[in-house]
Amino acid sequence: MSAPKAIIQMLMTGTRIVGRAFGDAYKQAGANSTAARAAAGNMKESADGDRMTQASGITVDESTKILNIQDPNNKEDMVKKFEHLFATNDPKKGGSFYLQSKIIRARERIEMHWAQEKLKAQQEAAGEAPAESTAPDSTKPDGPPSDSNSKPQ
C-alpha cells in the first residue's frame, strides 16, 4: 500500500470516529436537556407549591439561609442582615454582583412572604377562608422600605 493511500485511509477512519463521537455527544446533550427541563418543572411544582415561590424562583427557607436568619418574620433581624450583606458584597468595594443579587432576591422573597402572611391575616379577620398564595404581584409588603436598598449605587 502506498503512503498517500494509507494517509488518506487513516484520515477517513479518524474523521468517521470523530463524527460518531460528536453525534453521540449531541444525542446525550439532548437527553440531558430534556431531563433537566423535566426536573425543573417538578421542582417548580413541589417547591412550597405556592405561586410566590414559582414567581421568585426561591423559597422562604432558601432566603433565610442566604440572609443567615432564623425567623423570616423577624423584620429587624432581616433588615440588619440584609444591609450588612448588601454593603459587604458591593462590587465597588470588591464584592460580588452575583451574591449581591442573590441577597436582594432573598430579601424580596421574604417581603413576599410578609405580604402573603398579611393577606392571610386580613382574610381570616374578615371571616374568609384564606386563599392559597393568591397575593397579587402588586401587593406591597408590610416590611422595611426598599427604595434605597434594592439598587447598587
PDB file of C-alpha atoms in Angstrom:
ATOM      1  CA  MET A   1       0.000   0.000   0.000  1.00  0.00           C
ATOM      2  CA  SER A   2       1.359   3.379  -0.957  1.00  0.00           C
ATOM      3  CA  ALA A   3       1.969   6.116   1.621  1.00  0.00           C
ATOM      4  CA  PRO A   4      -0.615   8.641   0.251  1.00  0.00           C
ATOM      5  CA  LYS A   5      -3.290   5.962   0.172  1.00  0.00           C
ATOM      6  CA  ALA A   6      -2.521   4.932   3.781  1.00  0.00           C
ATOM      7  CA  ILE A   7      -2.630   8.550   4.947  1.00  0.00           C
ATOM      8  CA  ILE A   8      -5.986   9.140   3.261  1.00  0.00           C
ATOM      9  CA  GLN A   9      -7.361   5.920   4.736  1.00  0.00           C
ATOM     10  CA  MET A  10      -6.221   6.930   8.269  1.00  0.00           C
ATOM     11  CA  LEU A  11      -7.740  10.374   7.788  1.00  0.00           C
ATOM     12  CA  MET A  12     -11.051   8.892   6.683  1.00  0.00           C
ATOM     13  CA  THR A  13     -11.125   6.470   9.632  1.00  0.00           C
ATOM     14  CA  GLY A  14     -10.269   9.249  12.091  1.00  0.00           C
ATOM     15  CA  THR A  15     -12.934  11.524  10.620  1.00  0.00           C
ATOM     16  CA  ARG A  16     -15.509   8.756  10.919  1.00  0.00           C
ATOM     17  CA  ILE A  17     -14.602   8.153  14.587  1.00  0.00           C
ATOM     18  CA  VAL A  18     -14.724  11.866  15.478  1.00  0.00           C
ATOM     19  CA  GLY A  19     -18.005  12.278  13.589  1.00  0.00           C
ATOM     20  CA  ARG A  20     -19.615   9.443  15.531  1.00  0.00           C
ATOM     21  CA  ALA A  21     -18.326  10.863  18.818  1.00  0.00           C
ATOM     22  CA  PHE A  22     -19.867  14.268  18.018  1.00  0.00           C
ATOM     23  CA  GLY A  23     -23.139  12.621  17.039  1.00  0.00           C
ATOM     24  CA  ASP A  24     -23.274  10.640  20.285  1.00  0.00           C
ATOM     25  CA  ALA A  25     -22.390  13.736  22.320  1.00  0.00           C
ATOM     26  CA  TYR A  26     -25.183  15.694  20.594  1.00  0.00           C
ATOM     27  CA  LYS A  27     -27.715  12.953  21.378  1.00  0.00           C
ATOM     28  CA  GLN A  28     -26.574  12.845  25.008  1.00  0.00           C
ATOM     29  CA  ALA A  29     -26.830  16.647  25.320  1.00  0.00           C
ATOM     30  CA  GLY A  30     -30.394  16.491  24.019  1.00  0.00           C
ATOM     31  CA  ALA A  31     -31.285  13.780  26.538  1.00  0.00           C
ATOM     32  CA  ASN A  32     -29.680  15.782  29.364  1.00  0.00           C
ATOM     33  CA  SER A  33     -31.582  18.897  28.328  1.00  0.00           C
ATOM     34  CA  THR A  34     -34.887  17.035  28.317  1.00  0.00           C
ATOM     35  CA  ALA A  35     -34.158  15.555  31.742  1.00  0.00           C
ATOM     36  CA  ALA A  36     -33.162  18.971  33.142  1.00  0.00           C
ATOM     37  CA  ARG A  37     -36.386  20.564  31.839  1.00  0.00           C
ATOM     38  CA  ALA A  38     -38.431  17.794  33.426  1.00  0.00           C
ATOM     39  CA  ALA A  39     -36.576  18.132  36.734  1.00  0.00           C
ATOM     40  CA  ALA A  40     -37.005  21.922  36.731  1.00  0.00           C
ATOM     41  CA  GLY A  41     -40.717  21.520  36.105  1.00  0.00           C
ATOM     42  CA  ASN A  42     -41.007  19.090  39.014  1.00  0.00           C
ATOM     43  CA  MET A  43     -39.008  21.401  41.274  1.00  0.00           C
ATOM     44  CA  LYS A  44     -41.249  24.346  40.450  1.00  0.00           C
ATOM     45  CA  GLU A  45     -44.353  22.299  41.272  1.00  0.00           C
ATOM     46  CA  SER A  46     -43.020  20.852  44.513  1.00  0.00           C
ATOM     47  CA  ALA A  47     -41.022  23.752  45.992  1.00  0.00           C
ATOM     48  CA  ASP A  48     -43.510  25.024  48.566  1.00  0.00           C
ATOM     49  CA  GLY A  49     -46.149  24.554  45.887  1.00  0.00           C
ATOM     50  CA  ASP A  50     -47.104  28.214  46.004  1.00  0.00           C
ATOM     51  CA  ARG A  51     -47.183  30.947  43.427  1.00  0.00           C
ATOM     52  CA  MET A  52     -44.764  33.197  45.303  1.00  0.00           C
ATOM     53  CA  THR A  53     -42.029  30.585  45.119  1.00  0.00           C
ATOM     54  CA  GLN A  54     -42.766  29.962  41.468  1.00  0.00           C
ATOM     55  CA  ALA A  55     -42.728  33.703  40.730  1.00  0.00           C
ATOM     56  CA  SER A  56     -39.493  34.410  42.582  1.00  0.00           C
ATOM     57  CA  GLY A  57     -37.674  31.140  41.953  1.00  0.00           C
ATOM     58  CA  ILE A  58     -36.583  30.953  45.573  1.00  0.00           C
ATOM     59  CA  THR A  59     -38.206  29.534  48.702  1.00  0.00           C
ATOM     60  CA  VAL A  60     -38.508  31.238  52.067  1.00  0.00           C
ATOM     61  CA  ASP A  61     -36.193  28.574  53.505  1.00  0.00           C
ATOM     62  CA  GLU A  62     -33.509  29.375  50.910  1.00  0.00           C
ATOM     63  CA  SER A  63     -33.940  33.071  51.645  1.00  0.00           C
ATOM     64  CA  THR A  64     -33.401  32.577  55.364  1.00  0.00           C
ATOM     65  CA  LYS A  65     -30.250  30.586  54.619  1.00  0.00           C
ATOM     66  CA  ILE A  66     -28.896  33.249  52.243  1.00  0.00           C
ATOM     67  CA  LEU A  67     -29.521  36.035  54.771  1.00  0.00           C
ATOM     68  CA  ASN A  68     -28.428  33.813  57.681  1.00  0.00           C
ATOM     69  CA  ILE A  69     -31.556  34.453  59.744  1.00  0.00           C
ATOM     70  CA  GLN A  70     -33.555  32.029  61.865  1.00  0.00           C
ATOM     71  CA  ASP A  71     -37.048  33.517  61.655  1.00  0.00           C
ATOM     72  CA  PRO A  72     -38.297  35.079  58.414  1.00  0.00           C
ATOM     73  CA  ASN A  73     -40.896  37.029  60.422  1.00  0.00           C
ATOM     74  CA  ASN A  74     -38.254  38.902  62.449  1.00  0.00           C
ATOM     75  CA  LYS A  75     -38.162  42.092  60.379  1.00  0.00           C
ATOM     76  CA  GLU A  76     -35.444  43.927  62.321  1.00  0.00           C
ATOM     77  CA  ASP A  77     -33.031  41.000  62.107  1.00  0.00           C
ATOM     78  CA  MET A  78     -33.736  40.541  58.381  1.00  0.00           C
ATOM     79  CA  VAL A  79     -33.168  44.237  57.622  1.00  0.00           C
ATOM     80  CA  LYS A  80     -29.965  44.298  59.676  1.00  0.00           C
ATOM     81  CA  LYS A  81     -28.549  41.179  57.964  1.00  0.00           C
ATOM     82  CA  PHE A  82     -29.651  42.372  54.522  1.00  0.00           C
ATOM     83  CA  GLU A  83     -27.980  45.772  54.887  1.00  0.00           C
ATOM     84  CA  HIS A  84     -24.764  44.217  56.181  1.00  0.00           C
ATOM     85  CA  LEU A  85     -24.563  41.581  53.419  1.00  0.00           C
ATOM     86  CA  PHE A  86     -25.600  44.048  50.717  1.00  0.00           C
ATOM     87  CA  ALA A  87     -22.876  46.523  51.744  1.00  0.00           C
ATOM     88  CA  THR A  88     -20.273  43.776  52.165  1.00  0.00           C
ATOM     89  CA  ASN A  89     -20.870  42.451  48.648  1.00  0.00           C
ATOM     90  CA  ASP A  90     -20.861  45.833  46.923  1.00  0.00           C
ATOM     91  CA  PRO A  91     -18.979  45.380  43.621  1.00  0.00           C
ATOM     92  CA  LYS A  92     -17.412  48.836  44.020  1.00  0.00           C
ATOM     93  CA  LYS A  93     -15.752  47.559  47.197  1.00  0.00           C
ATOM     94  CA  GLY A  94     -14.532  44.351  45.593  1.00  0.00           C
ATOM     95  CA  GLY A  95     -17.665  42.324  46.314  1.00  0.00           C
ATOM     96  CA  SER A  96     -19.668  40.070  44.070  1.00  0.00           C
ATOM     97  CA  PHE A  97     -22.561  41.392  41.988  1.00  0.00           C
ATOM     98  CA  TYR A  98     -23.919  37.840  41.775  1.00  0.00           C
ATOM     99  CA  LEU A  99     -24.010  37.441  45.558  1.00  0.00           C
ATOM    100  CA  GLN A 100     -25.499  40.897  45.946  1.00  0.00           C
ATOM    101  CA  SER A 101     -28.246  39.896  43.508  1.00  0.00           C
ATOM    102  CA  LYS A 102     -28.948  36.710  45.486  1.00  0.00           C
ATOM    103  CA  ILE A 103     -29.190  38.779  48.666  1.00  0.00           C
ATOM    104  CA  ILE A 104     -31.694  41.130  47.024  1.00  0.00           C
ATOM    105  CA  ARG A 105     -33.782  38.195  45.758  1.00  0.00           C
ATOM    106  CA  ALA A 106     -33.760  36.653  49.239  1.00  0.00           C
ATOM    107  CA  ARG A 107     -34.998  39.920  50.763  1.00  0.00           C
ATOM    108  CA  GLU A 108     -37.680  40.246  48.094  1.00  0.00           C
ATOM    109  CA  ARG A 109     -38.887  36.680  48.727  1.00  0.00           C
ATOM    110  CA  ILE A 110     -39.141  37.294  52.460  1.00  0.00           C
ATOM    111  CA  GLU A 111     -41.042  40.519  51.769  1.00  0.00           C
ATOM    112  CA  MET A 112     -43.405  38.494  49.558  1.00  0.00           C
ATOM    113  CA  HIS A 113     -43.818  36.119  52.497  1.00  0.00           C
ATOM    114  CA  TRP A 114     -44.739  39.069  54.738  1.00  0.00           C
ATOM    115  CA  ALA A 115     -47.310  40.270  52.196  1.00  0.00           C
ATOM    116  CA  GLN A 116     -48.718  36.764  51.936  1.00  0.00           C
ATOM    117  CA  GLU A 117     -48.993  36.453  55.715  1.00  0.00           C
ATOM    118  CA  LYS A 118     -50.609  39.887  55.980  1.00  0.00           C
ATOM    119  CA  LEU A 119     -53.156  38.953  53.315  1.00  0.00           C
ATOM    120  CA  LYS A 120     -53.971  35.695  55.106  1.00  0.00           C
ATOM    121  CA  ALA A 121     -54.425  37.565  58.394  1.00  0.00           C
ATOM    122  CA  GLN A 122     -56.727  40.097  56.731  1.00  0.00           C
ATOM    123  CA  GLN A 123     -58.787  37.332  55.153  1.00  0.00           C
ATOM    124  CA  GLU A 124     -59.066  35.479  58.459  1.00  0.00           C
ATOM    125  CA  ALA A 125     -60.096  38.700  60.221  1.00  0.00           C
ATOM    126  CA  ALA A 126     -62.764  39.263  57.578  1.00  0.00           C
ATOM    127  CA  GLY A 127     -64.034  35.729  58.123  1.00  0.00           C
ATOM    128  CA  GLU A 128     -62.976  34.441  54.715  1.00  0.00           C
ATOM    129  CA  ALA A 129     -61.092  31.246  54.140  1.00  0.00           C
ATOM    130  CA  PRO A 130     -57.518  32.193  53.220  1.00  0.00           C
ATOM    131  CA  ALA A 131     -56.850  31.561  49.558  1.00  0.00           C
ATOM    132  CA  GLU A 132     -53.758  29.594  48.718  1.00  0.00           C
ATOM    133  CA  SER A 133     -50.992  32.027  47.782  1.00  0.00           C
ATOM    134  CA  THR A 134     -53.149  34.414  45.811  1.00  0.00           C
ATOM    135  CA  ALA A 135     -51.442  37.631  46.841  1.00  0.00           C
ATOM    136  CA  PRO A 136     -51.241  39.814  43.742  1.00  0.00           C
ATOM    137  CA  ASP A 137     -47.830  40.772  42.453  1.00  0.00           C
ATOM    138  CA  SER A 138     -48.578  44.440  43.104  1.00  0.00           C
ATOM    139  CA  THR A 139     -49.120  43.875  46.841  1.00  0.00           C
ATOM    140  CA  LYS A 140     -46.600  45.894  48.779  1.00  0.00           C
ATOM    141  CA  PRO A 141     -45.191  44.004  51.768  1.00  0.00           C
ATOM    142  CA  ASP A 142     -45.520  45.354  55.276  1.00  0.00           C
ATOM    143  CA  GLY A 143     -41.811  45.485  55.793  1.00  0.00           C
ATOM    144  CA  PRO A 144     -38.844  47.775  55.558  1.00  0.00           C
ATOM    145  CA  PRO A 145     -38.737  50.382  52.802  1.00  0.00           C
ATOM    146  CA  SER A 146     -36.925  49.017  49.779  1.00  0.00           C
ATOM    147  CA  ASP A 147     -36.414  52.133  47.696  1.00  0.00           C
ATOM    148  CA  SER A 148     -32.765  52.846  48.515  1.00  0.00           C
ATOM    149  CA  ASN A 149     -31.579  49.324  49.329  1.00  0.00           C
ATOM    150  CA  SER A 150     -32.636  47.487  46.192  1.00  0.00           C
ATOM    151  CA  LYS A 151     -30.218  49.034  43.703  1.00  0.00           C
ATOM    152  CA  PRO A 152     -26.435  49.302  43.910  1.00  0.00           C
ATOM    153  CA  GLN A 153     -25.245  52.873  43.826  1.00  0.00           C
TER     154      GLN A 153
END
